[in-house]
Amino acid sequence: MQSSVWLVASCALILCASRLIDGARGQRQCSELDYYYEYTECDSTGSRWRVAIPQSPGACTGLPEPVRGTECTFSCKAGEFLEMSAQECTQCAAGSYSLGSGIRFDQWDSMPAGFSSLATSLENGPHGADRIACNSSSWVPQGNYLESNRDECTVSLIYAVHLKKQGFVSFEYQYLDNNLLFEFFIQNDQCQEMDQFADAKWLKLTNHGEWATHTVNLKSGTNILYWRTGGVLMGTKVVKPVLLKNIQIEGVAYTSECFPCKPGMFSRAPGSSMCEPCPRDTYSGHGASSCTPCNTTSQYAAEASAVCKDRPPCSKKDYFQIHTACDHEGKTQVIYKWIEPKICLEGVPGAETFPPSGEREPCPPCNPGFYNNDMATCSPCPPGTFSDGMKPCKQCPAGTEPTLGYEFKWWNILPANMKTSCFNVGNSKCDSMNGWEMAGDHIQSGAGSSDNDYLILNIHIPGFKLPTSVSSRSGTEFGRITFEFETLCTADCELYFMMDVNRKSTTVVESWERTKARQSYMHIMTKNASVSYTWAFQRTNQPSDVRHYVNDVARIYSISVSNAVDGVSSGCRACALSTQPSSSTCVPCPPGHYIDTHTSQCTECPRNTRLVSHTSPGPEACRPCGPGSRSDKDHSLCYSDCHFTHTSGNVTLTFDFSLLGSVGTLMNGPSFTSKGTKYFHQFNISLCGGQEQLAVCTDNVTDLSITDTQTEKGEGANSVKSFICQSTVIPASGRGFHTALSSQSINLANTFLGATVENTLDGIRARPELYPWTSKKVPDINFYYRSLEATSSCESGRSAVVTLRCDPEKSTKGELAVPSQCPAATCDGCTFHFLWESSGACPTCTEKDYHQIEGVCKGGHQDLLYVWTEPKLCMGGVTLPEKKTLPCEGMELWVRLGAGLGAFTAVLLVSLTCYFWKKNKRLEYKYSRLVMSANKECEMPGADSCAVMEGENEGDMEDEIVYTKPSLLGKLKAIASKGNGEKYENVQLNSSHSKALVWS
C-alpha cells in the first residue's frame, strides 16, 4: 500500500516539474525567427501599422510592439523588396529577382502555393443515375509549364490575389484543339464575375508550337483568377491539352522577399528584375548567380538546363542531307550535316560513321513555271510566259493567257515563299534546320530536338487572281490547294494541315493520325484573301525531351496552288477575245458565261445550268442542274425554288414548299459521350433559295476578333455558310459555364444536286427504311445535297438527304427529325439523313381533291355541298366552291312517272309467268298418262280400253278433233311430246269402232 502511494506521489512530482519547465520555456524572449511582419489594412487617412505575427502563437513572449507603417501608396521598384524590419526597399541578392510591385510564377515542378485545381463532376448517362469521378482530372505541373486535363471534366485552375492598386495579369499559353473550351475570367470576393471585354473571356487558338500572351487588367481589392477548361470528346482522337506558363501579376504594393531563380536560370548582379537562361552546355541549380559549364567531351546541356546529360553514340538520326544549288554542268552535290546542336559522340563503340559529302548527282528539273537557262538556278518565267520546268519559257498563243499559281514537285532547295521551322513544346523555337528537309522528289519532316516537337512547313499566298475571262464571275471558288503526302509512324504521330486567313487565327482544316498511305488532299478557297497554309508534324503527343521516334516521318511529294496572285505560269488557258477586229486582248466574260473555244467569245450557259470555273473552257463547263432545281441568274449554283411537280400515270401532283420557311433548325438529343458529357447537335437546313438564303452556323467561343456584322454574314474562320451545316451545342447546366456554347461548326452540304421521289441520285441513297410510312397516296420528296470538301474519313465529301413528307396533322412549318437508328443524323459519318414532316409538304389542292354532296329536296329546292375528300392530303391551291341551291319539281314528276311504269311492267310479267306455268302443268299431266299407257303389256284392248275413263271430264277431250291435216294445236302437242324422244300423233278415226284409237 505504501509503495503504491509513493509511486503516485512520484508521478505527480514529475508532472509538476515538467509543467514548471514548460512554463519557463513559454516565457522566453522571441527572436526574429519566431515572428514575421505584416501591415494592417489602410484606414480612412491612408495610414497603416506594422505588426509582428508569431510563427507559433504562445511559443515565446516579447513580440515587438506595433509601429506606424509606410504610406499605403508606398511601393518598391523592380529588383527590390521591402525589408520589413527597417521598412525600406532593399535590392535582391544575386541569384534572385523581384518585380517590385508584382509576382511571377515561372517554375512548375510542383503546384505553387496559393494555386488550386478544382474539377467538376459530370452527369453520366441520359438519366444522370451515375457520376463520373473527376478527382484525378487536374492541371498537372510539367516543369516549365502547366498542362490541363485531356478528358471531358471541367477543371479550373484558381488563384486569389489582393491588390493594393490597379494592375494586370499576364500569362503565356498554348491552345491548339477546339475540342477543348478554354476560358479565363475573374471574380471578386463575393464570387461575382468581374466586368471584362468579351475577347478577354474566351481565348483564341494558337499556332502549333507557338506561345501566345494574354493580358487582362485587374482592379484593386480581391481578385480570384480562373483558368477553366472543358469540352466534348465524341471520338477516340487524342485531345491536345492547354499549356500554361509564366503567370505574372502586377498591382501588389510590395513583395517582402525576392524569388530565387529556378534551375537552369541565373541572375549575376544584385537588384535583378528577372533571371537569364543558362547558355548551351552549361547548367545551374536553384537560386544560382552563375552557370556551371558541362564537360563537353562527354556531356551536353540544352539552353536553360538544370543538369548535364551524357552524350550518346552518333546514329543516323543525328545527321541529314541537303542538296546544293545546281552548277553550270547541271549537277548538284549531296551534303551531309549534323543536326544542331550536335549532342552525339563519334568514334565510340556503336557510333555511326558520318558519310562523306560531295557526291554529285544530276539536278532535278525545275518546277513548272520556272526555267533554268544558265544551268545553275531555277528562275520564274517572265510575266506572260510559261514553262513546264524542263523547257525554256514561251509566250502563250493568241486567244490564251497564262495561268497563275504554284506547282512544286521537285525539292532541291526550299522555294522562296516557303519557310520551315521547329517549335519545342516546353521551351521555345528550336533550330530551323530541324524542321523539314529537301529530299529530291519529296520534302520530309526533320529530326527535331525531341519527339514532341512541332515540325512546321509554311507557304504564304498574298491573295488570289482569277483568269481574266472569269474574273467577273460571282462563283464561290477563288483558288484551290492540292498536295500529295504520306506518313510512316510507329508512335502516335499526327500531321496537321492548317490555314490562317488574313492573319487572324490559325485553324486546323484536316489532320491525319499514325501511318497513312500515299494520298492526295484538296482544299477550296472560297474568299479572296491573304492566306497562310501550314503543315505541322508531331511524332508523339506525350511529353518528351529525347528522340526515340526519329524514323517516324511525314513526306509531301507535291504542292499545287491555283490562281495565286504572285504565282508563276506553268501553262496557258483559253480566254475570250475582244470583239474588235483583229484584237488579241483577253476580256472578262460576264457572270454565267463560258468561253467558246471555236469563236473565242463569251457565251452564256444554257438555262438551268451552273458554271464550274475550274474546268476547261467550252460548253462542258456548264453543268446541268439536277431534277427539281434551277440555276441563279449568274449560273453560280443550283437551288430549289420551292416548287416541285410529280407525275404518275395520269395524276400530276404540284408542291409548294415555301410554307416550310427559309431555314429549318433541328437540335437533336441530348446525346452523351462515353464519359457522360451531355451535348446536342444543332442542324440548320436551307431548303429553298440561292446564295442569300443559305444557312449559317457560327462558333460563339472562338475567333472573337470577328465583328457581329461578319458573324451574321457567316464570315470568319469558325463560321460556316452552306445549304446544311452542323454545330455542337454544350448546355450551360452542369458544365460551370454561364451560357450554352456552340462550337465545332462544319459544312455538310454546299451543293444542291436535285429533288426527286426516287431513292437514289448521283450515288447517294435516301434509305426510306429509316422512316417507316404506311400511306402511299402522296410520295416522299427527297432533296439531295453534297459537300465538295473531302475529309480523312469521307474521300468523296459529305452528303445529305432531306426527305419531305406530307402530314396534314402537322403545322405548315412542320417538324424535323433524324432516324432513331442514327441519333446523330448519320450512320456512317458521311451521309446525313433528315425527315421533314409538314402539312406544307403536301401537294397543292385541285378539283380532284373534293367531291359533291346532294341534299334532300325540301319545298321544291335542293342544296349542293362540296367537301374535301378525306383524308385531306393537299394544301393551298383551289378552294372549295360555295354551296348551291337548285329547284327540284321536274325531278319529282319524272320520278312518279318512272315508278308507275315500273309497277305496270312488274304486274304484266307476273301475269304472263303464271299463265305459262299453268299451261305447262297441263301438258305435263297428259304426257304422263300417255307414258303410263304405253308401258303396259300388249293385250287386245277391250272395246272401251281407249275410251274416256269413268270420271274423266268431257273437257279433257277437247283436243279430240278429226283432222285431215295436223292443226296448229296438234303441232304444239307434237313439239311438246318430243322431249321424251317419241314421235306420235293422236288422231280420231271415222270407223265402225268409233271409240278406238289408232297408233301410227
mmCIF file of N, CA and C in Angstrom, residues 755-793:
data_model
loop_
_atom_site.group_PDB
_atom_site.id
_atom_site.type_symbol
_atom_site.label_atom_id
_atom_site.label_comp_id
_atom_site.label_asym_id
_atom_site.label_seq_id
_atom_site.Cartn_x
_atom_site.Cartn_y
_atom_site.Cartn_z
ATOM 1 N N ALA A 755 -34.034 17.393 -106.519
ATOM 2 C CA ALA A 755 -35.141 16.864 -105.730
ATOM 3 C C ALA A 755 -35.914 15.874 -106.588
ATOM 4 N N THR A 756 -36.239 14.719 -106.025
ATOM 5 C CA THR A 756 -36.919 13.665 -106.775
ATOM 6 C C THR A 756 -37.601 12.727 -105.794
ATOM 7 N N VAL A 757 -38.563 11.940 -106.319
ATOM 8 C CA VAL A 757 -39.205 10.917 -105.496
ATOM 9 C C VAL A 757 -38.400 9.624 -105.512
ATOM 10 N N GLU A 758 -37.368 9.562 -106.338
ATOM 11 C CA GLU A 758 -36.532 8.372 -106.399
ATOM 12 C C GLU A 758 -35.657 8.273 -105.151
ATOM 13 N N ASN A 759 -35.195 7.068 -104.849
ATOM 14 C CA ASN A 759 -34.409 6.832 -103.636
ATOM 15 C C ASN A 759 -32.909 6.956 -103.855
ATOM 16 N N THR A 760 -32.466 7.187 -105.066
ATOM 17 C CA THR A 760 -31.043 7.373 -105.346
ATOM 18 C C THR A 760 -30.872 8.524 -106.318
ATOM 19 N N LEU A 761 -29.770 9.257 -106.149
ATOM 20 C CA LEU A 761 -29.410 10.337 -107.071
ATOM 21 C C LEU A 761 -27.923 10.595 -106.930
ATOM 22 N N ASP A 762 -27.221 10.516 -108.035
ATOM 23 C CA ASP A 762 -25.780 10.811 -108.095
ATOM 24 C C ASP A 762 -24.999 9.993 -107.058
ATOM 25 N N GLY A 763 -25.375 8.728 -106.910
ATOM 26 C CA GLY A 763 -24.659 7.844 -105.999
ATOM 27 C C GLY A 763 -25.047 7.960 -104.546
ATOM 28 N N ILE A 764 -26.035 8.791 -104.214
ATOM 29 C CA ILE A 764 -26.494 8.964 -102.831
ATOM 30 C C ILE A 764 -27.826 8.243 -102.677
ATOM 31 N N ARG A 765 -27.973 7.452 -101.604
ATOM 32 C CA ARG A 765 -29.190 6.675 -101.380
ATOM 33 C C ARG A 765 -29.979 7.260 -100.221
ATOM 34 N N ALA A 766 -31.298 7.360 -100.402
ATOM 35 C CA ALA A 766 -32.148 8.018 -99.410
ATOM 36 C C ALA A 766 -32.459 7.123 -98.216
ATOM 37 N N ARG A 767 -32.479 5.794 -98.387
ATOM 38 C CA ARG A 767 -32.779 4.844 -97.323
ATOM 39 C C ARG A 767 -34.147 5.099 -96.677
ATOM 40 N N PRO A 768 -35.248 4.882 -97.410
ATOM 41 C CA PRO A 768 -36.584 5.115 -96.836
ATOM 42 C C PRO A 768 -36.911 4.182 -95.678
ATOM 43 N N GLU A 769 -36.174 3.080 -95.537
ATOM 44 C CA GLU A 769 -36.463 2.175 -94.423
ATOM 45 C C GLU A 769 -36.181 2.819 -93.066
ATOM 46 N N LEU A 770 -35.454 3.924 -93.065
ATOM 47 C CA LEU A 770 -35.180 4.612 -91.800
ATOM 48 C C LEU A 770 -36.402 5.341 -91.276
ATOM 49 N N TYR A 771 -37.390 5.616 -92.164
ATOM 50 C CA TYR A 771 -38.598 6.330 -91.760
ATOM 51 C C TYR A 771 -39.816 5.538 -92.221
ATOM 52 N N PRO A 772 -40.295 4.570 -91.453
ATOM 53 C CA PRO A 772 -41.459 3.775 -91.874
ATOM 54 C C PRO A 772 -42.664 4.673 -92.128
ATOM 55 N N TRP A 773 -43.410 4.334 -93.175
ATOM 56 C CA TRP A 773 -44.566 5.144 -93.566
ATOM 57 C C TRP A 773 -45.593 4.230 -94.216
ATOM 58 N N THR A 774 -46.843 4.307 -93.736
ATOM 59 C CA THR A 774 -47.881 3.405 -94.234
ATOM 60 C C THR A 774 -48.622 3.981 -95.429
ATOM 61 N N SER A 775 -48.848 5.291 -95.449
ATOM 62 C CA SER A 775 -49.599 5.903 -96.547
ATOM 63 C C SER A 775 -48.714 6.072 -97.768
ATOM 64 N N LYS A 776 -49.247 5.683 -98.923
ATOM 65 C CA LYS A 776 -48.511 5.813 -100.179
ATOM 66 C C LYS A 776 -49.236 6.726 -101.162
ATOM 67 N N LYS A 777 -50.282 7.427 -100.687
ATOM 68 C CA LYS A 777 -51.038 8.264 -101.599
ATOM 69 C C LYS A 777 -50.226 9.454 -102.067
ATOM 70 N N VAL A 778 -49.415 10.022 -101.175
ATOM 71 C CA VAL A 778 -48.539 11.139 -101.533
ATOM 72 C C VAL A 778 -47.105 10.678 -101.335
ATOM 73 N N PRO A 779 -46.287 10.650 -102.362
ATOM 74 C CA PRO A 779 -44.911 10.144 -102.208
ATOM 75 C C PRO A 779 -44.040 11.123 -101.435
ATOM 76 N N ASP A 780 -42.982 10.600 -100.813
ATOM 77 C CA ASP A 780 -41.967 11.431 -100.173
ATOM 78 C C ASP A 780 -41.103 12.087 -101.240
ATOM 79 N N ILE A 781 -40.706 13.331 -100.978
ATOM 80 C CA ILE A 781 -39.823 14.068 -101.888
ATOM 81 C C ILE A 781 -38.453 14.144 -101.229
ATOM 82 N N ASN A 782 -37.418 13.676 -101.917
ATOM 83 C CA ASN A 782 -36.063 13.651 -101.379
ATOM 84 C C ASN A 782 -35.231 14.772 -101.997
ATOM 85 N N PHE A 783 -34.653 15.609 -101.130
ATOM 86 C CA PHE A 783 -33.727 16.653 -101.553
ATOM 87 C C PHE A 783 -32.304 16.137 -101.300
ATOM 88 N N TYR A 784 -31.463 16.133 -102.343
ATOM 89 C CA TYR A 784 -30.113 15.574 -102.257
ATOM 90 C C TYR A 784 -29.087 16.702 -102.282
ATOM 91 N N TYR A 785 -28.091 16.591 -101.367
ATOM 92 C CA TYR A 785 -27.031 17.592 -101.259
ATOM 93 C C TYR A 785 -25.682 16.883 -101.156
ATOM 94 N N ARG A 786 -24.623 17.643 -101.459
ATOM 95 C CA ARG A 786 -23.271 17.115 -101.323
ATOM 96 C C ARG A 786 -22.316 18.254 -100.963
ATOM 97 N N SER A 787 -21.303 17.924 -100.163
ATOM 98 C CA SER A 787 -20.212 18.839 -99.875
ATOM 99 C C SER A 787 -18.989 18.412 -100.674
ATOM 100 N N LEU A 788 -18.384 19.359 -101.384
ATOM 101 C CA LEU A 788 -17.275 19.022 -102.265
ATOM 102 C C LEU A 788 -15.961 18.863 -101.518
ATOM 103 N N GLU A 789 -15.919 19.222 -100.232
ATOM 104 C CA GLU A 789 -14.684 19.145 -99.466
ATOM 105 C C GLU A 789 -14.507 17.738 -98.903
ATOM 106 N N ALA A 790 -13.456 17.086 -99.320
ATOM 107 C CA ALA A 790 -13.175 15.737 -98.816
ATOM 108 C C ALA A 790 -12.598 15.806 -97.410
ATOM 109 N N THR A 791 -12.810 14.759 -96.633
ATOM 110 C CA THR A 791 -12.233 14.630 -95.307
ATOM 111 C C THR A 791 -11.463 13.316 -95.232
ATOM 112 N N SER A 792 -10.743 13.136 -94.126
ATOM 113 C CA SER A 792 -9.954 11.916 -93.984
ATOM 114 C C SER A 792 -10.826 10.667 -93.943
ATOM 115 N N SER A 793 -12.074 10.799 -93.487
ATOM 116 C CA SER A 793 -12.974 9.647 -93.423
ATOM 117 C C SER A 793 -13.959 9.595 -94.581
#
